Short mmCIF file of N, CA, C and O in Angstrom, two decimals:
data_model
loop_
_atom_site.label_atom_id
_atom_site.label_comp_id
_atom_site.label_asym_id
_atom_site.label_seq_id
_atom_site.Cartn_x
_atom_site.Cartn_y
_atom_site.Cartn_z
N MET A 1 -73.91 33.14 28.57
CA MET A 1 -75.10 32.65 27.82
C MET A 1 -75.15 32.04 26.60
O MET A 1 -74.57 32.73 25.89
N CYS A 2 -75.81 30.98 25.92
CA CYS A 2 -75.59 30.63 24.86
C CYS A 2 -76.49 31.91 23.79
O CYS A 2 -77.35 31.99 23.40
N THR A 3 -76.12 30.96 22.58
CA THR A 3 -75.48 31.90 21.38
C THR A 3 -77.57 31.95 21.20
O THR A 3 -78.13 33.45 20.34
N VAL A 4 -78.31 31.15 21.35
CA VAL A 4 -79.79 30.66 21.54
C VAL A 4 -80.21 31.31 21.72
O VAL A 4 -81.28 31.56 21.26
N ALA A 5 -79.49 31.48 23.14
CA ALA A 5 -80.04 32.81 24.11
C ALA A 5 -80.70 33.48 23.34
O ALA A 5 -81.16 34.67 23.86
N LYS A 6 -79.15 33.98 23.00
CA LYS A 6 -79.24 35.40 22.39
C LYS A 6 -80.42 36.24 21.31
O LYS A 6 -81.05 37.01 21.99
N ASP A 7 -79.74 34.64 20.82
CA ASP A 7 -80.49 35.04 19.72
C ASP A 7 -83.05 35.48 20.09
O ASP A 7 -83.43 36.03 19.88
N VAL A 8 -82.71 34.49 21.03
CA VAL A 8 -84.41 34.38 21.41
C VAL A 8 -84.72 36.20 21.84
O VAL A 8 -85.62 36.43 21.97
N LEU A 9 -83.90 36.37 22.49
CA LEU A 9 -83.56 37.33 23.79
C LEU A 9 -83.43 38.69 22.83
O LEU A 9 -84.92 39.45 23.07
N ILE A 10 -83.03 38.48 22.07
CA ILE A 10 -82.90 40.44 21.14
C ILE A 10 -83.96 39.97 20.03
O ILE A 10 -84.96 41.33 19.76
N ALA A 11 -84.75 38.60 19.23
CA ALA A 11 -86.33 38.28 18.89
C ALA A 11 -86.80 39.58 19.83
O ALA A 11 -88.19 40.16 18.85
N VAL A 12 -87.80 39.13 21.00
CA VAL A 12 -88.30 39.64 21.34
C VAL A 12 -88.13 40.93 22.06
O VAL A 12 -89.71 41.32 22.15
N LEU A 13 -87.40 41.64 22.33
CA LEU A 13 -86.22 43.42 22.43
C LEU A 13 -87.86 43.83 21.00
O LEU A 13 -88.29 44.56 20.69
N PHE A 14 -87.24 43.05 19.17
CA PHE A 14 -87.64 43.53 18.20
C PHE A 14 -89.55 43.12 18.53
O PHE A 14 -89.46 44.35 17.60
N VAL A 15 -89.89 42.29 18.66
CA VAL A 15 -91.26 42.56 18.30
C VAL A 15 -91.82 43.34 19.75
O VAL A 15 -92.58 43.87 18.87
N ILE A 16 -91.25 43.19 20.87
CA ILE A 16 -91.66 44.18 21.71
C ILE A 16 -92.00 45.45 21.49
O ILE A 16 -93.20 46.30 21.69
N GLY A 17 -90.90 46.32 20.70
CA GLY A 17 -90.65 47.79 20.40
C GLY A 17 -91.67 47.30 18.88
O GLY A 17 -92.30 48.57 18.80
N LEU A 18 -91.69 46.79 18.16
CA LEU A 18 -92.63 46.58 16.86
C LEU A 18 -94.03 46.64 17.70
O LEU A 18 -95.27 47.01 16.85
N VAL A 19 -94.32 46.12 18.33
CA VAL A 19 -95.92 46.56 19.41
C VAL A 19 -96.09 47.33 20.22
O VAL A 19 -96.45 48.51 19.98
N GLY A 20 -94.41 47.62 20.47
CA GLY A 20 -95.25 50.03 21.00
C GLY A 20 -94.86 50.49 20.08
O GLY A 20 -96.04 51.59 20.01
N TYR A 21 -94.66 50.21 18.76
CA TYR A 21 -94.75 50.85 18.45
C TYR A 21 -95.92 51.35 17.42
O TYR A 21 -96.33 52.33 16.96
N ILE A 22 -96.76 50.07 17.37
CA ILE A 22 -98.40 49.83 17.29
C ILE A 22 -98.76 50.93 17.49
O ILE A 22 -99.96 51.55 17.52
N SER A 23 -99.00 50.68 19.07
CA SER A 23 -99.91 51.19 19.86
C SER A 23 -99.37 52.17 20.01
O SER A 23 -99.60 52.72 20.76
N GLY A 24 -98.91 53.31 19.92
CA GLY A 24 -97.83 55.02 19.63
C GLY A 24 -96.55 54.48 20.86
O GLY A 24 -97.00 56.13 21.01
N GLU A 25 -95.91 54.04 21.40
CA GLU A 25 -94.81 54.47 22.48
C GLU A 25 -93.90 53.83 21.89
O GLU A 25 -92.86 54.11 21.56
N PHE A 26 -93.61 55.63 20.95
CA PHE A 26 -92.60 56.29 20.27
C PHE A 26 -91.15 55.22 21.01
O PHE A 26 -90.47 55.20 20.22
N ILE A 27 -91.58 56.00 22.43
CA ILE A 27 -90.25 56.71 22.88
C ILE A 27 -89.54 55.14 23.35
O ILE A 27 -88.35 54.68 22.73
N ILE A 28 -90.18 54.41 24.11
CA ILE A 28 -90.47 53.08 24.29
C ILE A 28 -89.75 52.20 23.25
O ILE A 28 -89.23 51.87 23.61
N SER A 29 -90.94 52.38 22.03
CA SER A 29 -89.41 50.93 21.20
C SER A 29 -89.01 52.04 19.47
O SER A 29 -87.75 51.17 20.19
N SER A 30 -88.77 52.83 20.22
CA SER A 30 -87.20 53.40 19.79
C SER A 30 -86.80 52.62 20.42
O SER A 30 -85.51 52.35 20.07
N THR A 31 -86.58 52.85 22.04
CA THR A 31 -85.98 52.48 22.53
C THR A 31 -85.04 50.72 22.49
O THR A 31 -83.22 50.82 22.46
N LEU A 32 -85.98 50.17 22.21
CA LEU A 32 -85.81 48.91 21.90
C LEU A 32 -85.69 48.73 20.95
O LEU A 32 -84.43 47.26 20.37
N PHE A 33 -85.48 49.10 19.71
CA PHE A 33 -85.25 49.50 19.23
C PHE A 33 -83.18 48.55 19.11
O PHE A 33 -83.56 47.79 18.18
N ALA A 34 -83.03 50.15 19.14
CA ALA A 34 -81.89 50.39 19.11
C ALA A 34 -80.85 49.87 20.32
O ALA A 34 -79.87 48.77 20.18
N VAL A 35 -81.59 48.72 21.09
CA VAL A 35 -81.20 47.96 22.46
C VAL A 35 -80.90 47.01 21.22
O VAL A 35 -79.91 45.98 21.86
N ALA A 36 -82.10 46.02 20.78
CA ALA A 36 -82.05 45.27 19.77
C ALA A 36 -81.35 45.22 18.27
O ALA A 36 -80.35 44.23 17.81
N ALA A 37 -81.00 46.26 18.22
CA ALA A 37 -79.92 46.16 16.97
C ALA A 37 -78.50 46.51 17.42
O ALA A 37 -77.67 45.29 17.41
N ILE A 38 -78.06 46.97 18.69
CA ILE A 38 -77.09 47.46 19.28
C ILE A 38 -76.69 45.62 20.20
O ILE A 38 -75.04 45.16 19.56
N ALA A 39 -77.68 45.32 19.95
CA ALA A 39 -76.90 43.12 20.99
C ALA A 39 -76.85 42.83 19.95
O ALA A 39 -75.92 41.70 19.69
N SER A 40 -77.70 43.03 18.38
CA SER A 40 -77.09 41.98 17.83
C SER A 40 -75.59 42.17 16.71
O SER A 40 -75.57 41.45 16.58
N TYR A 41 -75.26 43.14 17.27
CA TYR A 41 -74.44 43.64 16.12
C TYR A 41 -73.32 43.13 17.22
O TYR A 41 -72.41 42.74 16.61
N ILE A 42 -73.09 43.30 18.20
CA ILE A 42 -72.16 42.62 19.78
C ILE A 42 -72.23 41.96 19.02
O ILE A 42 -70.92 40.57 18.90
N ASN A 43 -73.80 40.76 18.69
CA ASN A 43 -74.06 39.84 18.74
C ASN A 43 -73.36 38.84 17.64
O ASN A 43 -71.74 38.22 17.80
N VAL A 44 -72.77 39.40 16.17
CA VAL A 44 -72.33 39.02 14.84
C VAL A 44 -71.49 39.35 15.52
O VAL A 44 -70.26 38.38 14.81
N ASN A 45 -70.01 40.47 15.49
CA ASN A 45 -69.53 41.07 15.82
C ASN A 45 -68.34 39.85 17.11
O ASN A 45 -66.81 39.49 17.02
N GLN A 46 -68.30 38.96 17.54
CA GLN A 46 -68.32 38.46 18.71
C GLN A 46 -68.24 36.61 18.04
O GLN A 46 -66.84 35.71 18.19
N LYS A 47 -68.64 36.48 17.40
CA LYS A 47 -69.08 35.19 16.54
C LYS A 47 -68.28 35.03 15.36
O LYS A 47 -67.44 34.36 15.47
N LYS A 48 -67.90 36.61 14.95
CA LYS A 48 -66.92 36.61 13.70
C LYS A 48 -65.53 36.74 14.64
O LYS A 48 -64.69 36.07 13.95
N HIS A 49 -65.37 36.63 16.04
CA HIS A 49 -64.25 37.21 16.17
C HIS A 49 -63.06 35.60 16.99
O HIS A 49 -62.51 35.81 16.95
N LYS A 50 -65.09 34.55 17.31
CA LYS A 50 -64.50 34.12 17.71
C LYS A 50 -63.78 32.82 16.95
O LYS A 50 -63.26 31.40 17.11
N SER A 51 -64.79 32.99 15.41
CA SER A 51 -64.14 32.12 14.67
C SER A 51 -62.96 32.32 13.82
O SER A 51 -62.24 31.17 13.57
N SER A 52 -62.09 33.73 13.85
CA SER A 52 -61.41 33.80 13.78
C SER A 52 -60.22 33.97 14.64
O SER A 52 -58.93 34.19 13.53
N GLN A 53 -60.45 33.71 15.36
CA GLN A 53 -59.35 33.23 15.96
C GLN A 53 -58.23 32.21 16.24
O GLN A 53 -57.15 32.47 16.94
N TYR A 54 -58.99 31.38 16.01
CA TYR A 54 -58.38 30.68 15.31
C TYR A 54 -57.67 29.74 14.15
O TYR A 54 -57.29 28.48 13.62
N SER A 55 -57.79 30.84 13.23
CA SER A 55 -57.33 30.96 11.66
C SER A 55 -55.98 31.39 11.59
O SER A 55 -55.49 31.92 12.97
N TRP A 56 -55.70 30.65 10.61
CA TRP A 56 -54.02 30.50 10.74
C TRP A 56 -53.61 31.61 9.57
O TRP A 56 -52.47 32.51 9.39
N ASP A 57 -55.01 32.67 9.26
CA ASP A 57 -54.40 33.81 7.67
C ASP A 57 -54.47 35.34 8.84
O ASP A 57 -55.22 34.94 9.52
#
């Protein structure tokens, strides 16, 4: 999956979680926020790992 698709997926999860929180679905929105945060963290770490993989430092 390309990085644009991952970023769009994370944004969609975040927005759905925000809408769920506003409508009162606190358990579902908390789960969606957590999934978005974990996915974003994994995505950032993979980008850092790929960029540092080819450096000689």
